[in-house]
């Protein structure tokens, strides 16, 4: 009798987590991973730091390489194998391998971890000087370009966290950087007070910020610059290279070929066991939508840490286990130059869109005791006025921000209310915190507003 | 008609928080603070950093001085006024002021914030070379001593967090330091794996650690050293100065004079409104016991941050409001040389004593992504085997520890169970965290043990 076979499509965060988890639970299972690129199991969130040179060698980003999975974990990793079609009726995956070699594989269970793709292609984006920072191969190519072609200037289209992290990396490499943002503020979903702080940080570092203007076309440049990005009605900005960072969209072509249902966000719909609408097919990572535990609604929130968790759950269930992924509360942290930014839950606007009646407070506090030279922390706390339920929190500051958001993330998961945070026993010592934690100060301000 | 009068006994964290909160709610109230020392409203947790010289001037520790409270807040702060007796039947506080002047004050409401006193006095502790780091006056005296007498060596009796913080301060000032600890490990309540890491840090910094030996007497020294600390059966250790850091006990003499009931810990018993057993008398800070939200039992857990919160609640209620202090989960953080230590909840032994059936995991992880040069984090997670309820967590590491404990503090407050932490949406970005947070790794290990 042939061994039962698990096929995993995609070998980055979600895919390799699924394969590894399944292997741990089922030593008997045959596990095949089809990865279209040349690398597996790398930390995609570290790509901007490889660009900047803070990570010297891309191999440092690779947690384990394909040989490790083959030899140590008995996982049949096939690089440069692109899955092109799924036939659920026959339980077949068709793929295209190196040199256009076609093939197909039977599966008993399938985990779809196809990831996401850059959201937007504009005319001219096929130039050799236009890049994304979405996968390892493309990012290696961008760094090689910077090291061999000595570009002096860059335009970054989009100011999400990838755009901002790459702006930081480019400035470290000595490039003049302009960011082109279609809306009126950076970092979609950021509260105005936080976005303003981020913009101040960018300007202080010499980054030019062009807001309220949509990139129309990337064309050949004139004079000193190889390219120009045409935007808005008639403006243009010269650049030696362009980075597209307008977000990612789920890769769903394969899922659609299999008749798998998509959800309202356009990503693959899964239940809490990461099972799709088609039996024996699980999905995880940047190709799926997930439940937002605050709004209660499906959301598309593609992040490496979520992909790892979902992959683990998908792998466990594909191996016959019974794990559940509860959803996310929308936690996000990053560092732009010296400014740490973190958020969790819903913004005021997102709260309103989700049917809440949000209210908020914005406070300034410090990261440590005053007499211990604390740095300023900005904090906005958002709650639902009728119920006092916590909805979200956003923070910015030069230290002590990223891990401070976690306590609110857990509060949102546990559906806590403002009064629950008034006297929470958070850690205090002068080198780490002020006597009244910023969050407790905000909760007390919120309680005052609730009492009015 | 005379104004209603609130008298507050004690002007440090709890006392001044109570006075300030009452003033904010009741502009009409007469508020008198009796403080036996010469300073109010200082950050007692910063005293070791004043000793080390990291804080240059003790005035930096004073949040607001007595004149500020008098002039800006209309609070009648009376320094060097020691309350000596309370007569609840007549609503009188008797005090002893400068130059042995006696007096008494009528109160309508009273807040008792008398603080704590060094736990243990041993023979010879009245020497001019024996100190504590318990209040500002005494600590100023110790720093003056170090700066004028040039001591070269110190013995610290006790290895709680104050003892360890002062050891750090003494080493920074070039003293040879020995710590004398009566039990078999430093930091009472620390799990063995964490205590071992602290001891390794002390030894690496040249601190001598003498364990399993009780200080019997401080005597005059022979030869080069002014003192010797006699300990154990017949040992002695020379020193130029001695610091007593064997913990503090609640000051309850005044409360007892008023017939106020003490709780099982020996500290003043209060309800969640910080009201004592005697009407119109509230108490807060290091003189009261509080409810431990994990054990459900009264505990004595004197900390500055708790004192501030309790003082605020007492002040609000004394002013006619209705605030409640829920209790503590036992969160504690400190830094010993380069090692951060933090804990919350119960240790394994404390869990057992509280009637739980504790189980635990101990893991090593990192503070950041591997490729971002994270520092090692040690983490022990403790839960109740039958219910899977979380009971406590302890951590140590060179960065990213103190604020990481907060998420567990909130989990304990919300009475969460191990499964609740498996996929919590904690923040991730390479400069701040590994993809799998140490806490989530520990929760997954715990879940494996629970599934067995």
Short mmCIF file of C-alpha atoms in Angstrom, two decimals, chain A residues 17 21 24 43-47 49 54-55 60-64 165 301 303-306 308-310 312-313 316 323-335 339-342 344 370-373 400 402-411 413-414 416 419-437 440 444 448, chain B residues 17 21 24 43-47 49 54-55 60-64 165 301 303-306 308-310 312-313 316 323-335 339-342 344 370-373 400 402-411 413-414 416 419-437 440 444 448:
data_model
loop_
_atom_site.label_atom_id
_atom_site.label_comp_id
_atom_site.label_asym_id
_atom_site.label_seq_id
_atom_site.Cartn_x
_atom_site.Cartn_y
_atom_site.Cartn_z
CA UNK A 17 5.46 25.41 8.95
CA UNK A 21 4.28 20.27 11.81
CA UNK A 24 6.46 15.95 13.60
CA UNK A 43 12.22 35.23 6.92
CA UNK A 44 10.47 37.51 4.45
CA UNK A 45 10.06 40.17 7.15
CA UNK A 46 13.84 40.47 7.23
CA UNK A 47 14.17 41.35 3.53
CA UNK A 49 17.24 44.56 6.56
CA UNK A 54 22.21 45.22 8.34
CA UNK A 55 21.98 41.57 7.35
CA UNK A 60 21.16 34.46 7.31
CA UNK A 61 17.50 34.91 6.39
CA UNK A 62 17.08 31.26 5.57
CA UNK A 63 15.99 29.44 8.72
CA UNK A 64 16.64 26.02 7.14
CA UNK A 165 11.24 49.90 5.92
CA UNK A 301 -3.99 40.64 7.06
CA UNK A 303 1.97 38.84 7.91
CA UNK A 304 4.82 36.39 8.44
CA UNK A 305 3.96 35.66 12.03
CA UNK A 306 0.34 34.86 11.15
CA UNK A 308 3.66 30.65 10.60
CA UNK A 309 0.79 30.07 12.99
CA UNK A 310 -1.75 29.25 10.30
CA UNK A 312 1.25 25.07 11.82
CA UNK A 313 -2.50 24.65 12.28
CA UNK A 316 -1.46 19.64 12.18
CA UNK A 323 -5.84 22.40 15.93
CA UNK A 324 -7.74 25.67 15.59
CA UNK A 325 -6.48 29.09 14.58
CA UNK A 326 -8.63 31.63 16.41
CA UNK A 327 -8.02 34.64 14.13
CA UNK A 328 -6.08 37.85 14.54
CA UNK A 329 -6.52 41.14 16.30
CA UNK A 330 -4.47 43.01 13.71
CA UNK A 331 -1.19 43.49 15.55
CA UNK A 332 1.59 45.15 13.58
CA UNK A 333 4.96 46.57 14.59
CA UNK A 334 7.81 48.10 12.67
CA UNK A 335 10.72 50.44 12.96
CA UNK A 339 10.92 55.44 15.41
CA UNK A 340 9.11 52.35 16.61
CA UNK A 341 5.48 52.04 15.58
CA UNK A 342 3.02 49.44 16.76
CA UNK A 344 -3.32 46.35 17.34
CA UNK A 370 11.39 60.50 34.03
CA UNK A 371 14.59 60.54 36.06
CA UNK A 372 15.87 57.63 33.96
CA UNK A 373 15.80 59.60 30.74
CA UNK A 400 9.83 50.43 24.27
CA UNK A 402 6.76 47.21 19.94
CA UNK A 403 6.42 44.86 22.87
CA UNK A 404 4.20 47.26 24.81
CA UNK A 405 1.43 46.73 22.26
CA UNK A 406 1.21 43.03 23.15
CA UNK A 407 -0.69 43.59 26.36
CA UNK A 408 -3.42 45.36 24.37
CA UNK A 409 -3.39 42.59 21.76
CA UNK A 410 -4.19 40.12 24.52
CA UNK A 411 -6.78 42.47 26.01
CA UNK A 413 -8.36 38.78 22.30
CA UNK A 414 -9.92 38.45 25.77
CA UNK A 416 -11.68 43.26 27.83
CA UNK A 419 -12.30 49.43 33.30
CA UNK A 420 -10.34 46.18 33.16
CA UNK A 421 -7.16 48.13 32.36
CA UNK A 422 -7.36 50.80 35.06
CA UNK A 423 -5.18 49.04 37.60
CA UNK A 424 -3.58 46.15 35.72
CA UNK A 425 -0.44 44.97 37.49
CA UNK A 426 2.08 45.80 34.74
CA UNK A 427 5.78 45.67 35.44
CA UNK A 428 7.55 48.70 36.83
CA UNK A 429 11.19 49.45 37.37
CA UNK A 430 12.88 52.77 36.55
CA UNK A 431 15.04 51.38 33.69
CA UNK A 432 11.96 50.03 31.90
CA UNK A 433 8.83 52.00 32.68
CA UNK A 434 7.31 55.05 34.32
CA UNK A 435 5.35 54.38 37.53
CA UNK A 436 2.11 54.78 35.60
CA UNK A 437 2.38 52.81 32.39
CA UNK A 440 -2.85 52.77 32.30
CA UNK A 444 -7.74 56.32 33.13
CA UNK A 448 -13.04 59.81 32.61
CA UNK B 17 -1.32 59.93 45.20
CA UNK B 21 -6.55 62.43 43.63
CA UNK B 24 -8.67 66.76 41.81
CA UNK B 43 10.43 57.71 43.47
CA UNK B 44 11.67 55.23 46.04
CA UNK B 45 12.31 52.66 43.29
CA UNK B 46 14.94 54.99 41.90
CA UNK B 47 17.00 55.10 45.10
CA UNK B 49 20.18 54.45 40.80
CA UNK B 54 23.26 57.11 37.38
CA UNK B 55 20.96 59.71 38.88
CA UNK B 60 15.61 64.28 40.18
CA UNK B 61 13.84 61.61 42.21
CA UNK B 62 11.35 64.07 43.61
CA UNK B 63 8.35 64.21 41.30
CA UNK B 64 7.00 67.35 43.01
CA UNK B 165 20.10 46.61 42.68
CA UNK B 301 3.52 42.79 48.05
CA UNK B 303 5.89 48.02 45.50
CA UNK B 304 5.90 51.64 44.39
CA UNK B 305 3.65 51.08 41.44
CA UNK B 306 1.03 49.32 43.59
CA UNK B 308 0.51 54.70 43.56
CA UNK B 309 -2.56 52.83 42.38
CA UNK B 310 -3.85 52.08 45.86
CA UNK B 312 -5.27 56.90 44.01
CA UNK B 313 -8.14 54.61 44.90
CA UNK B 316 -10.84 58.93 45.33
CA UNK B 323 -13.09 53.43 42.95
CA UNK B 324 -11.99 49.84 43.46
CA UNK B 325 -8.50 48.37 43.51
CA UNK B 326 -8.79 44.83 42.17
CA UNK B 327 -5.60 43.39 43.67
CA UNK B 328 -2.28 42.33 42.19
CA UNK B 329 -0.92 39.40 40.25
CA UNK B 330 2.57 39.82 41.72
CA UNK B 331 4.40 41.45 38.82
CA UNK B 332 8.00 42.41 39.48
CA UNK B 333 10.83 43.53 37.21
CA UNK B 334 14.37 44.62 37.82
CA UNK B 335 17.77 44.87 36.23
CA UNK B 339 20.45 41.07 33.20
CA UNK B 340 16.76 41.91 33.11
CA UNK B 341 14.55 39.80 35.35
CA UNK B 342 10.78 39.84 35.45
CA UNK B 344 4.35 37.68 37.48
CA UNK B 370 17.89 35.16 14.97
CA UNK B 371 19.33 37.02 12.01
CA UNK B 372 18.89 40.26 13.95
CA UNK B 373 21.29 39.25 16.70
CA UNK B 400 13.34 42.70 26.01
CA UNK B 402 10.63 43.55 31.53
CA UNK B 403 7.81 44.61 29.25
CA UNK B 404 7.35 41.09 27.85
CA UNK B 405 6.05 39.95 31.24
CA UNK B 406 3.09 42.35 31.00
CA UNK B 407 1.15 40.21 28.58
CA UNK B 408 1.25 37.36 31.10
CA UNK B 409 0.27 39.74 33.91
CA UNK B 410 -2.87 40.59 31.95
CA UNK B 411 -3.47 36.92 31.11
CA UNK B 413 -5.76 39.03 35.62
CA UNK B 414 -8.16 37.72 32.95
CA UNK B 416 -6.73 32.78 30.96
CA UNK B 419 -4.82 27.15 25.23
CA UNK B 420 -5.69 30.85 25.15
CA UNK B 421 -2.02 31.70 24.55
CA UNK B 422 -1.25 29.27 21.73
CA UNK B 423 -1.87 31.67 18.86
CA UNK B 424 -2.15 35.10 20.48
CA UNK B 425 -1.50 37.84 17.94
CA UNK B 426 1.62 39.33 19.53
CA UNK B 427 3.72 41.84 17.65
CA UNK B 428 6.45 40.67 15.34
CA UNK B 429 9.17 42.54 13.49
CA UNK B 430 12.79 41.40 13.23
CA UNK B 431 14.21 44.26 15.35
CA UNK B 432 11.89 43.38 18.25
CA UNK B 433 10.94 39.74 18.30
CA UNK B 434 11.45 36.28 16.87
CA UNK B 435 8.63 34.98 14.64
CA UNK B 436 7.45 32.75 17.47
CA UNK B 437 7.37 34.81 20.64
CA UNK B 440 3.96 31.29 22.52
CA UNK B 444 2.90 25.30 22.89
CA UNK B 448 2.01 19.26 24.69
#
